[in-house]
Amino acid sequence: MYKYHCLNPISEVGLAQLDENYVVTGNADEADAILVRSAKMHDMEFSRNLKAIARAGAGVNNIPLERCADEGIVVFNTPGANANGVKELVIAGMLLAARDIIGGINWVQEYEEDGDIAKITEKKKKAFAGTELQGKKLGVIGLGAIGVRVANVAVHLGMDVYGYDPYVSVDAAWNLSRSIHHAKTVDELYKECDYITIHVPALDDTKGMIDKNAISLMKDGVVILNLARDVLVNQEDIVDALVSGKVRSYVTDFPTKEIVGVKNAIVIPHLGASTEESEDNCAKMAAAELRDFLENGNITHSVNYPDCNMGVKGDGERITILHKNIPNMLGQFTTLLAGENMNIALMTNKSKKEYAYTMIDVDSEVSADLEEQLTSVDGVLKVRVIR
Ligand SMILES: NC(=O)C1=CN([C@@H]2O[C@H](COP(=O)(O)OP(=O)(O)OC[C@H]3O[C@@H](n4cnc5c(N)ncnc54)[C@H](O)[C@@H]3O)[C@@H](O)[C@H]2O)C=CC1
Ligand SMILES: O=C(O)C(=O)COP(=O)(O)O
């Protein structure tokens, strides 16, 4: 029986995949696994029993990834599972910036005077007129699950699309419409585009990437969209640029104390992934990842450990070892197993940066003593025997 804890509400469709072998607990300290969306986990202490965290979503900047790796906790996310939801909100954001739809609707809503609203509308509407997206240049920074979808749909809207991503994956490149211009530098994209949308993770080298220097390279009256993370855009600099009119509109999914209430800031309360479909997709993928890890030891879509798969566990026992990626680990593991006269049926080892993972199927029972010896090897972070 496995116990899981939810730090945010997680779609029932996903949780339903955790069958009778799983039980929810309100106490994170007794959980084998945690499911989370955007709850901040940096200040949390983790119990030794915690084996995995699944982020039902894409961004993992709310989770202390390295500390988890050091404590032998595998962190998963759900790549692409909410990308369509975000893509659709980006398109909505561009339309809201192109025309004063919000101002117009508010005017109708607040209209209190007596008189013929239909007639007055025809006089008043010019105050809310705008422009069209067709024919405008859109720059997409970050061509991952979301960026590719935004770029492709913008082509269908008749936009001239520029894409920038120095680390673009082969899969993403295959999915990208051929009519998208490849911006070799981000500066080129800044100079060319009428609309600029960011779809990169919050990392040390992306935080604050849209600052006054970047904005100074952009066209006057540019529209910037940020449905990725608040920290990617320097908040003081974007407020200054909105006040001066350099940036015509800033559409963001992240309210901050600096941006709320600023004229021409369109601030959405982090709704990108808040659709039934995205919530279900993320929860289903997260639950499937957790089950495969807890029951078979397989790792898929981890952000702090290598992906590693040895298929469904058979009748024998499976030893899984999370460890540092340093020399002679396998040699020490196999020596310890040989010392107990154990036969290895199948073994695999994968590494990712400083961390590695070894899975070993054995033909006989693993004793508590062997488990203890494996745990004591220098560099081993967690040993689990799946029986
Ligand atoms: N508003 C919302 O509700 C949501 C926001 N997000 C945010 O959007 C981000 C992107 O999501 P996905 O597209 O699903 O992730 P992804 O991992 O599929 O794509 C990210 C892309 O950014 C690229 N990249 C990394 N550093 C870069 C740099 N310096 N310059 C240009 N490109 C760079 C990567 O190569 C990758 O192709 C997430 O990390 C998250 O912060 C994601 C989902 C929902
Ligand atoms: O997946 C992401 O990165 C998101 O920002 C979505 O966050 P949420 O699951 O809506 O709290």
CSV table of C-alpha atoms and ligand atoms in Angstrom, one decimal:
chain,number,residue,atom,x,y,z
A,1,MET,CA,0.0,0.0,0.0
A,2,TYR,CA,1.4,3.4,-1.0
A,3,LYS,CA,0.4,6.7,0.5
A,4,TYR,CA,0.2,10.0,-1.4
A,5,HIS,CA,-0.3,13.5,-0.4
A,6,CYS,CA,-1.6,16.4,-2.5
A,7,LEU,CA,-0.2,19.9,-1.9
A,8,ASN,CA,-2.7,21.4,-4.4
A,9,PRO,CA,-6.1,20.1,-5.6
A,10,ILE,CA,-5.3,17.5,-8.3
A,11,SER,CA,-7.9,16.4,-10.9
A,12,GLU,CA,-9.9,13.4,-9.8
A,13,VAL,CA,-9.5,11.9,-13.3
A,14,GLY,CA,-5.8,11.5,-12.6
A,15,LEU,CA,-6.1,10.4,-9.0
A,16,ALA,CA,-8.6,7.7,-10.1
A,17,GLN,CA,-5.6,6.0,-11.7
A,18,LEU,CA,-4.1,5.4,-8.3
A,19,ASP,CA,-5.9,2.2,-7.6
A,20,GLU,CA,-6.7,0.2,-4.4
A,21,ASN,CA,-3.0,0.0,-3.6
A,22,TYR,CA,-3.0,3.7,-3.0
A,23,VAL,CA,-4.4,5.8,-0.2
A,24,VAL,CA,-4.4,9.6,0.2
A,25,THR,CA,-2.9,11.0,3.4
A,26,GLY,CA,-3.2,14.5,4.8
A,27,ASN,CA,0.2,14.1,6.4
A,28,ALA,CA,3.1,14.8,4.0
A,29,ASP,CA,5.5,13.1,6.5
A,30,GLU,CA,4.0,9.7,6.0
A,31,ALA,CA,3.6,10.0,2.2
A,32,ASP,CA,5.6,7.9,-0.3
A,33,ALA,CA,4.7,10.5,-3.0
A,34,ILE,CA,3.6,14.1,-3.2
A,35,LEU,CA,1.5,15.5,-6.0
A,36,VAL,CA,1.8,19.3,-6.5
A,37,ARG,CA,0.9,22.1,-8.9
A,38,SER,CA,2.3,25.5,-8.0
A,39,ALA,CA,2.6,25.2,-4.2
A,40,LYS,CA,6.0,26.5,-3.0
A,41,MET,CA,8.1,23.6,-1.6
A,42,HIS,CA,11.4,25.3,-1.0
A,43,ASP,CA,10.9,25.6,2.7
A,44,MET,CA,9.5,22.1,3.2
A,45,GLU,CA,11.4,19.5,5.1
A,46,PHE,CA,11.0,16.0,3.5
A,47,SER,CA,10.7,12.8,5.4
A,48,ARG,CA,13.0,9.9,4.7
A,49,ASN,CA,10.0,7.9,3.5
A,50,LEU,CA,9.3,10.3,0.6
A,51,LYS,CA,10.3,8.7,-2.6
A,52,ALA,CA,8.9,11.0,-5.3
A,53,ILE,CA,7.3,14.3,-6.1
A,54,ALA,CA,5.2,14.7,-9.2
A,55,ARG,CA,4.5,18.2,-10.5
A,56,ALA,CA,1.2,18.1,-12.4
A,57,GLY,CA,2.4,20.7,-14.8
A,58,ALA,CA,5.6,22.0,-16.5
A,59,GLY,CA,7.4,24.6,-14.4
A,60,VAL,CA,9.4,23.1,-11.5
A,61,ASN,CA,10.8,26.3,-10.0
A,62,ASN,CA,8.6,25.8,-6.9
A,63,ILE,CA,10.5,22.6,-6.0
A,64,PRO,CA,14.1,22.4,-4.5
A,65,LEU,CA,15.3,20.0,-7.2
A,66,GLU,CA,18.9,19.6,-6.1
A,67,ARG,CA,18.0,19.1,-2.4
A,68,CYS,CA,15.5,16.5,-3.5
A,69,ALA,CA,18.1,14.7,-5.6
A,70,ASP,CA,20.5,14.8,-2.6
A,71,GLU,CA,17.8,13.3,-0.4
A,72,GLY,CA,17.0,10.5,-3.0
A,73,ILE,CA,13.7,12.0,-4.0
A,74,VAL,CA,12.8,11.8,-7.7
A,75,VAL,CA,11.0,14.8,-9.1
A,76,PHE,CA,8.8,14.4,-12.1
A,77,ASN,CA,6.9,16.9,-14.3
A,78,THR,CA,4.4,16.4,-17.1
A,79,PRO,CA,5.9,17.8,-20.3
A,80,GLY,CA,3.4,19.2,-22.8
A,81,ALA,CA,0.3,18.1,-20.8
A,82,ASN,CA,-1.0,21.6,-20.3
A,83,ALA,CA,0.7,23.2,-23.4
A,84,ASN,CA,-2.5,23.5,-25.4
A,85,GLY,CA,-4.3,25.3,-22.6
A,86,VAL,CA,-1.5,27.9,-22.4
A,87,LYS,CA,-1.3,28.2,-26.2
A,88,GLU,CA,-5.0,29.2,-26.3
A,89,LEU,CA,-4.6,31.8,-23.5
A,90,VAL,CA,-1.6,33.3,-25.4
A,91,ILE,CA,-3.8,33.7,-28.5
A,92,ALA,CA,-6.5,35.3,-26.3
A,93,GLY,CA,-3.8,37.6,-24.7
A,94,MET,CA,-2.7,38.7,-28.2
A,95,LEU,CA,-6.3,39.5,-29.1
A,96,LEU,CA,-6.9,41.4,-25.9
A,97,ALA,CA,-3.8,43.5,-26.6
A,98,ALA,CA,-4.7,44.1,-30.2
A,99,ARG,CA,-8.1,45.6,-29.5
A,100,ASP,CA,-9.6,47.2,-26.4
A,101,ILE,CA,-12.0,44.3,-25.8
A,102,ILE,CA,-11.7,44.6,-22.1
A,103,GLY,CA,-12.3,48.4,-22.1
A,104,GLY,CA,-15.3,47.9,-24.4
A,105,ILE,CA,-16.9,45.2,-22.3
A,106,ASN,CA,-16.3,47.2,-19.1
A,107,TRP,CA,-17.9,50.2,-20.7
A,108,VAL,CA,-21.1,48.2,-21.6
A,109,GLN,CA,-21.1,46.6,-18.2
A,110,GLU,CA,-20.8,49.9,-16.4
A,111,TYR,CA,-23.2,51.9,-18.6
A,112,GLU,CA,-25.8,53.4,-16.4
A,113,GLU,CA,-27.2,56.4,-18.3
A,114,ASP,CA,-30.7,56.3,-19.7
A,115,GLY,CA,-31.0,56.1,-23.4
A,116,ASP,CA,-30.6,53.8,-26.3
A,117,ILE,CA,-27.5,51.7,-25.6
A,118,ALA,CA,-27.6,50.3,-29.1
A,119,LYS,CA,-27.4,53.8,-30.6
A,120,ILE,CA,-24.8,55.1,-28.1
A,121,THR,CA,-22.7,52.0,-28.8
A,122,GLU,CA,-22.3,53.0,-32.4
A,123,LYS,CA,-21.0,56.4,-31.4
A,124,LYS,CA,-18.8,55.2,-28.6
A,125,LYS,CA,-17.2,52.2,-30.2
A,126,LYS,CA,-14.4,54.1,-31.9
A,127,ALA,CA,-12.8,54.5,-28.5
A,128,PHE,CA,-12.2,50.8,-28.3
A,129,ALA,CA,-11.0,50.1,-31.9
A,130,GLY,CA,-7.8,48.2,-32.5
A,131,THR,CA,-5.6,46.4,-34.9
A,132,GLU,CA,-5.5,42.9,-36.4
A,133,LEU,CA,-3.0,40.1,-35.8
A,134,GLN,CA,-2.8,39.2,-39.5
A,135,GLY,CA,0.4,40.5,-41.1
A,136,LYS,CA,2.1,41.4,-37.7
A,137,LYS,CA,5.4,39.9,-36.7
A,138,LEU,CA,5.4,37.6,-33.7
A,139,GLY,CA,8.6,36.6,-31.9
A,140,VAL,CA,8.4,33.4,-29.9
A,141,ILE,CA,11.2,32.9,-27.3
A,142,GLY,CA,11.5,29.2,-26.3
A,143,LEU,CA,10.3,26.6,-28.8
A,144,GLY,CA,9.3,23.9,-26.4
A,145,ALA,CA,5.8,22.3,-25.9
A,146,ILE,CA,4.1,25.7,-25.7
A,147,GLY,CA,6.3,27.8,-27.9
A,148,VAL,CA,5.9,25.5,-30.9
A,149,ARG,CA,2.1,25.4,-30.5
A,150,VAL,CA,1.9,29.2,-30.3
A,151,ALA,CA,4.2,29.7,-33.3
A,152,ASN,CA,2.3,27.2,-35.4
A,153,VAL,CA,-1.1,28.6,-34.7
A,154,ALA,CA,0.1,32.2,-35.2
A,155,VAL,CA,1.2,31.2,-38.7
A,156,HIS,CA,-2.5,30.1,-39.3
A,157,LEU,CA,-3.6,33.5,-38.1
A,158,GLY,CA,-1.5,35.1,-40.9
A,159,MET,CA,1.3,36.3,-38.6
A,160,ASP,CA,4.9,36.4,-39.7
A,161,VAL,CA,6.5,34.3,-37.0
A,162,TYR,CA,10.1,34.4,-35.7
A,163,GLY,CA,11.4,31.7,-33.3
A,164,TYR,CA,14.4,31.7,-31.0
A,165,ASP,CA,15.6,28.7,-29.0
A,166,PRO,CA,19.3,27.8,-28.9
A,167,TYR,CA,18.5,24.5,-27.3
A,168,VAL,CA,15.5,23.5,-29.4
A,169,SER,CA,14.9,19.7,-29.2
A,170,VAL,CA,14.8,17.6,-32.4
A,171,ASP,CA,11.1,16.7,-31.7
A,172,ALA,CA,10.2,20.4,-31.4
A,173,ALA,CA,12.1,21.3,-34.5
A,174,TRP,CA,10.2,18.6,-36.5
A,175,ASN,CA,6.9,19.9,-35.2
A,176,LEU,CA,7.6,23.5,-36.1
A,177,SER,CA,5.9,25.0,-39.2
A,178,ARG,CA,8.4,25.5,-42.0
A,179,SER,CA,7.3,29.1,-42.5
A,180,ILE,CA,8.7,30.1,-39.2
A,181,HIS,CA,11.9,32.3,-39.4
A,182,HIS,CA,14.8,31.0,-37.4
A,183,ALA,CA,16.1,33.9,-35.3
A,184,LYS,CA,19.8,33.2,-34.7
A,185,THR,CA,20.0,35.7,-31.9
A,186,VAL,CA,17.4,37.0,-29.5
A,187,ASP,CA,18.3,40.6,-30.4
A,188,GLU,CA,17.3,39.9,-34.0
A,189,LEU,CA,13.9,38.9,-32.7
A,190,TYR,CA,13.6,41.9,-30.4
A,191,LYS,CA,14.3,44.3,-33.3
A,192,GLU,CA,11.9,42.7,-35.8
A,193,CYS,CA,8.7,41.9,-33.9
A,194,ASP,CA,5.5,43.6,-33.1
A,195,TYR,CA,4.5,41.0,-30.5
A,196,ILE,CA,7.0,39.0,-28.4
A,197,THR,CA,6.0,36.0,-26.3
A,198,ILE,CA,8.2,34.1,-23.8
A,199,HIS,CA,8.0,30.4,-23.2
A,200,VAL,CA,11.2,29.5,-21.4
A,201,PRO,CA,11.6,28.0,-17.9
A,202,ALA,CA,12.7,30.2,-15.0
A,203,LEU,CA,16.4,29.4,-14.7
A,204,ASP,CA,19.4,31.5,-13.5
A,205,ASP,CA,20.1,32.5,-17.1
A,206,THR,CA,16.6,33.4,-18.1
A,207,LYS,CA,15.5,35.3,-15.0
A,208,GLY,CA,15.2,39.0,-15.8
A,209,MET,CA,16.0,38.4,-19.5
A,210,ILE,CA,13.4,41.0,-20.5
A,211,ASP,CA,14.9,44.1,-18.8
A,212,LYS,CA,15.4,47.7,-19.9
A,213,ASN,CA,18.3,46.7,-22.2
A,214,ALA,CA,16.2,44.1,-24.0
A,215,ILE,CA,13.2,46.5,-24.2
A,216,SER,CA,15.4,49.2,-25.6
A,217,LEU,CA,16.2,47.0,-28.7
A,218,MET,CA,12.4,46.4,-29.3
A,219,LYS,CA,10.1,48.4,-31.6
A,220,ASP,CA,8.2,51.3,-30.1
A,221,GLY,CA,4.7,50.1,-29.3
A,222,VAL,CA,5.7,46.5,-29.0
A,223,VAL,CA,3.4,44.0,-27.2
A,224,ILE,CA,5.1,41.6,-24.7
A,225,LEU,CA,3.4,38.5,-23.5
A,226,ASN,CA,4.6,36.5,-20.5
A,227,LEU,CA,2.7,33.4,-19.6
A,228,ALA,CA,5.9,31.7,-18.5
A,229,ARG,CA,7.0,33.1,-15.1
A,230,ASP,CA,7.0,36.6,-13.5
A,231,VAL,CA,10.7,36.5,-12.8
A,232,LEU,CA,11.6,36.4,-16.5
A,233,VAL,CA,10.6,40.0,-16.8
A,234,ASN,CA,12.2,42.8,-14.7
A,235,GLN,CA,9.1,44.2,-13.1
A,236,GLU,CA,10.3,47.8,-12.6
A,237,ASP,CA,11.6,48.0,-16.2
A,238,ILE,CA,8.3,46.7,-17.7
A,239,VAL,CA,6.3,49.2,-15.6
A,240,ASP,CA,8.6,52.1,-16.8
A,241,ALA,CA,8.2,50.9,-20.4
A,242,LEU,CA,4.4,50.8,-20.1
A,243,VAL,CA,4.3,54.3,-18.5
A,244,SER,CA,6.6,55.7,-21.3
A,245,GLY,CA,4.5,54.0,-24.0
A,246,LYS,CA,7.6,52.1,-25.4
A,247,VAL,CA,5.7,48.9,-24.6
A,248,ARG,CA,2.1,49.2,-25.8
A,249,SER,CA,0.8,46.4,-23.7
A,250,TYR,CA,2.1,43.7,-21.3
A,251,VAL,CA,0.1,40.6,-21.0
A,252,THR,CA,1.1,38.4,-18.1
A,253,ASP,CA,-0.3,35.4,-16.3
A,254,PHE,CA,1.5,36.4,-13.1
A,255,PRO,CA,0.1,39.2,-10.9
A,256,THR,CA,2.9,41.0,-8.9
A,257,LYS,CA,2.6,44.0,-6.6
A,258,GLU,CA,4.5,46.1,-9.2
A,259,ILE,CA,2.4,45.3,-12.3
A,260,VAL,CA,-1.2,45.2,-10.9
A,261,GLY,CA,-3.1,48.4,-11.7
A,262,VAL,CA,-0.6,49.7,-14.2
A,263,LYS,CA,-2.2,51.1,-17.4
A,264,ASN,CA,-1.9,48.8,-20.4
A,265,ALA,CA,-0.9,45.8,-18.3
A,266,ILE,CA,-3.3,42.9,-18.9
A,267,VAL,CA,-2.8,40.8,-15.8
A,268,ILE,CA,-4.4,37.3,-15.7
A,269,PRO,CA,-4.5,35.3,-12.4
A,270,HIS,CA,-2.3,32.4,-13.6
A,271,LEU,CA,-5.0,30.7,-15.6
A,272,GLY,CA,-2.8,29.2,-18.4
A,273,ALA,CA,-3.2,25.6,-17.3
A,274,SER,CA,-6.5,26.0,-15.6
A,275,THR,CA,-8.7,24.2,-18.1
A,276,GLU,CA,-10.4,20.9,-17.5
A,277,GLU,CA,-8.4,19.3,-20.3
A,278,SER,CA,-5.0,20.5,-19.0
A,279,GLU,CA,-5.8,19.6,-15.4
A,280,ASP,CA,-6.9,16.1,-16.4
A,281,ASN,CA,-3.9,15.6,-18.7
A,282,CYS,CA,-1.4,16.7,-16.1
A,283,ALA,CA,-2.9,14.7,-13.3
A,284,LYS,CA,-3.2,11.5,-15.5
A,285,MET,CA,0.4,11.8,-16.6
A,286,ALA,CA,1.7,12.6,-13.1
A,287,ALA,CA,-0.2,9.6,-11.6
A,288,ALA,CA,1.1,7.3,-14.3
A,289,GLU,CA,4.7,8.4,-13.7
A,290,LEU,CA,4.3,7.9,-9.9
A,291,ARG,CA,2.8,4.4,-10.3
A,292,ASP,CA,5.5,3.3,-12.7
A,293,PHE,CA,8.2,4.5,-10.3
A,294,LEU,CA,6.7,3.2,-7.1
A,295,GLU,CA,5.7,-0.2,-8.5
A,296,ASN,CA,8.4,-0.8,-11.1
A,297,GLY,CA,11.2,1.6,-10.2
A,298,ASN,CA,11.0,3.1,-13.8
A,299,ILE,CA,11.7,6.8,-14.2
A,300,THR,CA,10.0,8.8,-16.9
A,301,HIS,CA,10.1,12.6,-17.2
A,302,SER,CA,12.2,13.2,-14.2
A,303,VAL,CA,13.8,16.7,-13.9
A,304,ASN,CA,16.5,15.7,-11.3
A,305,TYR,CA,17.3,12.1,-12.2
A,306,PRO,CA,17.9,10.3,-15.5
A,307,ASP,CA,15.0,8.6,-17.2
A,308,CYS,CA,15.5,4.8,-16.8
A,309,ASN,CA,13.2,1.9,-17.7
A,310,MET,CA,13.6,-1.8,-17.1
A,311,GLY,CA,9.9,-2.6,-17.9
A,312,VAL,CA,7.4,-4.1,-15.6
A,313,LYS,CA,8.9,-5.8,-12.5
A,314,GLY,CA,8.6,-9.6,-12.7
A,315,ASP,CA,8.2,-12.1,-9.9
A,316,GLY,CA,11.7,-11.5,-8.5
A,317,GLU,CA,12.9,-8.6,-6.4
A,318,ARG,CA,14.1,-5.4,-8.0
A,319,ILE,CA,16.8,-3.3,-6.3
A,320,THR,CA,16.8,0.4,-7.2
A,321,ILE,CA,19.6,2.7,-6.1
A,322,LEU,CA,19.7,6.5,-6.5
A,323,HIS,CA,23.3,7.6,-6.2
A,324,LYS,CA,25.9,10.2,-7.2
A,325,ASN,CA,27.4,9.9,-10.7
A,326,ILE,CA,30.9,9.0,-9.5
A,327,PRO,CA,33.3,6.2,-10.6
A,328,ASN,CA,33.1,2.6,-9.4
A,329,MET,CA,29.6,2.6,-8.1
A,330,LEU,CA,28.5,-0.4,-10.2
A,331,GLY,CA,31.6,-2.2,-9.2
A,332,GLN,CA,30.8,-1.8,-5.5
A,333,PHE,CA,27.2,-2.8,-6.0
A,334,THR,CA,28.0,-6.0,-7.9
A,335,THR,CA,30.7,-6.9,-5.5
A,336,LEU,CA,28.3,-6.7,-2.6
A,337,LEU,CA,25.7,-8.8,-4.5
A,338,ALA,CA,28.4,-11.4,-5.3
A,339,GLY,CA,29.4,-11.5,-1.6
A,340,GLU,CA,25.8,-12.7,-0.9
A,341,ASN,CA,26.1,-15.1,-3.8
A,342,MET,CA,23.2,-13.4,-5.6
A,343,ASN,CA,22.6,-13.7,-9.3
A,344,ILE,CA,21.8,-10.6,-11.3
A,345,ALA,CA,19.1,-11.3,-13.9
A,346,LEU,CA,19.0,-7.8,-15.4
A,347,MET,CA,20.7,-4.5,-14.7
A,348,THR,CA,20.7,-1.0,-16.0
A,349,ASN,CA,22.4,2.2,-15.0
A,350,LYS,CA,21.8,5.8,-16.3
A,351,SER,CA,23.2,9.1,-15.3
A,352,LYS,CA,22.2,12.8,-15.6
A,353,LYS,CA,24.7,15.4,-14.6
A,354,GLU,CA,25.8,14.7,-11.0
A,355,TYR,CA,23.2,12.0,-10.3
A,356,ALA,CA,22.7,8.4,-11.4
A,357,TYR,CA,20.3,5.5,-11.1
A,358,THR,CA,20.9,1.8,-11.0
A,359,MET,CA,18.2,-0.9,-11.3
A,360,ILE,CA,19.0,-4.5,-10.6
A,361,ASP,CA,16.7,-7.5,-11.0
A,362,VAL,CA,17.8,-10.4,-8.8
A,363,ASP,CA,16.8,-14.1,-8.7
A,364,SER,CA,16.7,-14.4,-4.9
A,365,GLU,CA,15.5,-12.4,-1.9
A,366,VAL,CA,17.4,-9.3,-0.9
A,367,SER,CA,18.3,-9.5,2.8
A,368,ALA,CA,17.9,-6.4,5.1
A,369,ASP,CA,21.7,-6.7,5.6
A,370,LEU,CA,22.5,-6.4,1.9
A,371,GLU,CA,20.1,-3.4,1.7
A,372,GLU,CA,22.0,-1.9,4.6
A,373,GLN,CA,25.4,-2.5,3.0
A,374,LEU,CA,24.2,-1.0,-0.3
A,375,THR,CA,22.9,2.1,1.5
A,376,SER,CA,26.3,2.5,3.2
A,377,VAL,CA,28.2,2.8,0.0
A,378,ASP,CA,29.7,6.2,-0.2
A,379,GLY,CA,27.7,8.3,-2.8
A,380,VAL,CA,24.5,6.2,-2.4
A,381,LEU,CA,21.5,8.4,-1.7
A,382,LYS,CA,18.6,6.0,-1.4
A,383,VAL,CA,18.1,2.2,-1.9
A,384,ARG,CA,14.7,0.7,-2.4
A,385,VAL,CA,13.9,-3.0,-2.9
A,386,ILE,CA,10.6,-3.5,-4.7
A,387,ARG,CA,9.4,-7.0,-3.6
B,1,LIG,N1,1.0,30.0,-17.3
B,1,LIG,C1,0.9,28.7,-17.1
B,1,LIG,O1,-0.1,28.3,-16.5
B,1,LIG,C2,2.0,27.8,-17.5
B,1,LIG,C3,3.3,28.3,-17.6
B,1,LIG,N2,4.3,27.5,-18.0
B,1,LIG,C4,5.6,28.0,-18.1
B,1,LIG,O2,6.1,27.9,-19.4
B,1,LIG,C5,7.4,27.4,-19.4
B,1,LIG,C6,7.6,26.6,-20.7
B,1,LIG,O3,6.7,25.5,-20.8
B,1,LIG,P1,6.9,24.4,-21.9
B,1,LIG,O4,6.9,24.9,-23.2
B,1,LIG,O5,5.9,23.3,-21.5
B,1,LIG,O6,8.3,23.8,-21.5
B,1,LIG,P2,9.4,23.1,-22.5
B,1,LIG,O7,10.4,22.6,-21.5
B,1,LIG,O8,8.7,22.2,-23.4
B,1,LIG,O9,10.0,24.3,-23.3
B,1,LIG,C7,10.9,25.2,-22.8
B,1,LIG,C8,11.8,25.7,-24.0
B,1,LIG,O10,12.6,26.8,-23.6
B,1,LIG,C9,13.9,26.6,-24.2
B,1,LIG,N3,14.9,27.5,-23.6
B,1,LIG,C10,15.5,27.3,-22.4
B,1,LIG,N4,16.3,28.3,-22.1
B,1,LIG,C11,16.2,29.2,-23.2
B,1,LIG,C12,16.8,30.4,-23.5
B,1,LIG,N5,17.7,31.0,-22.7
B,1,LIG,N6,16.4,31.1,-24.6
B,1,LIG,C13,15.5,30.5,-25.5
B,1,LIG,N7,14.9,29.3,-25.2
B,1,LIG,C14,15.3,28.7,-24.1
B,1,LIG,C15,14.2,25.1,-24.1
B,1,LIG,O11,15.1,24.7,-25.1
B,1,LIG,C16,12.8,24.6,-24.4
B,1,LIG,O12,12.7,24.3,-25.8
B,1,LIG,C17,7.4,26.5,-18.2
B,1,LIG,O13,8.8,26.3,-17.7
B,1,LIG,C18,6.6,27.3,-17.2
B,1,LIG,O14,7.4,28.2,-16.5
B,1,LIG,C19,4.0,26.2,-18.4
B,1,LIG,C20,2.8,25.7,-18.3
B,1,LIG,C21,1.7,26.4,-17.8
B,2,LIG,O1,2.7,24.0,-15.5
B,2,LIG,C1,3.1,25.2,-15.2
B,2,LIG,O2,4.3,25.5,-15.2
B,2,LIG,C2,2.2,26.2,-14.7
B,2,LIG,O3,2.5,27.3,-14.5
B,2,LIG,C3,0.8,25.7,-14.3
B,2,LIG,O4,0.6,26.0,-13.0
B,2,LIG,P1,-0.7,25.4,-12.2
B,2,LIG,O5,-0.6,23.9,-12.4
B,2,LIG,O6,-1.9,26.0,-12.9
B,2,LIG,O7,-0.5,25.9,-10.8
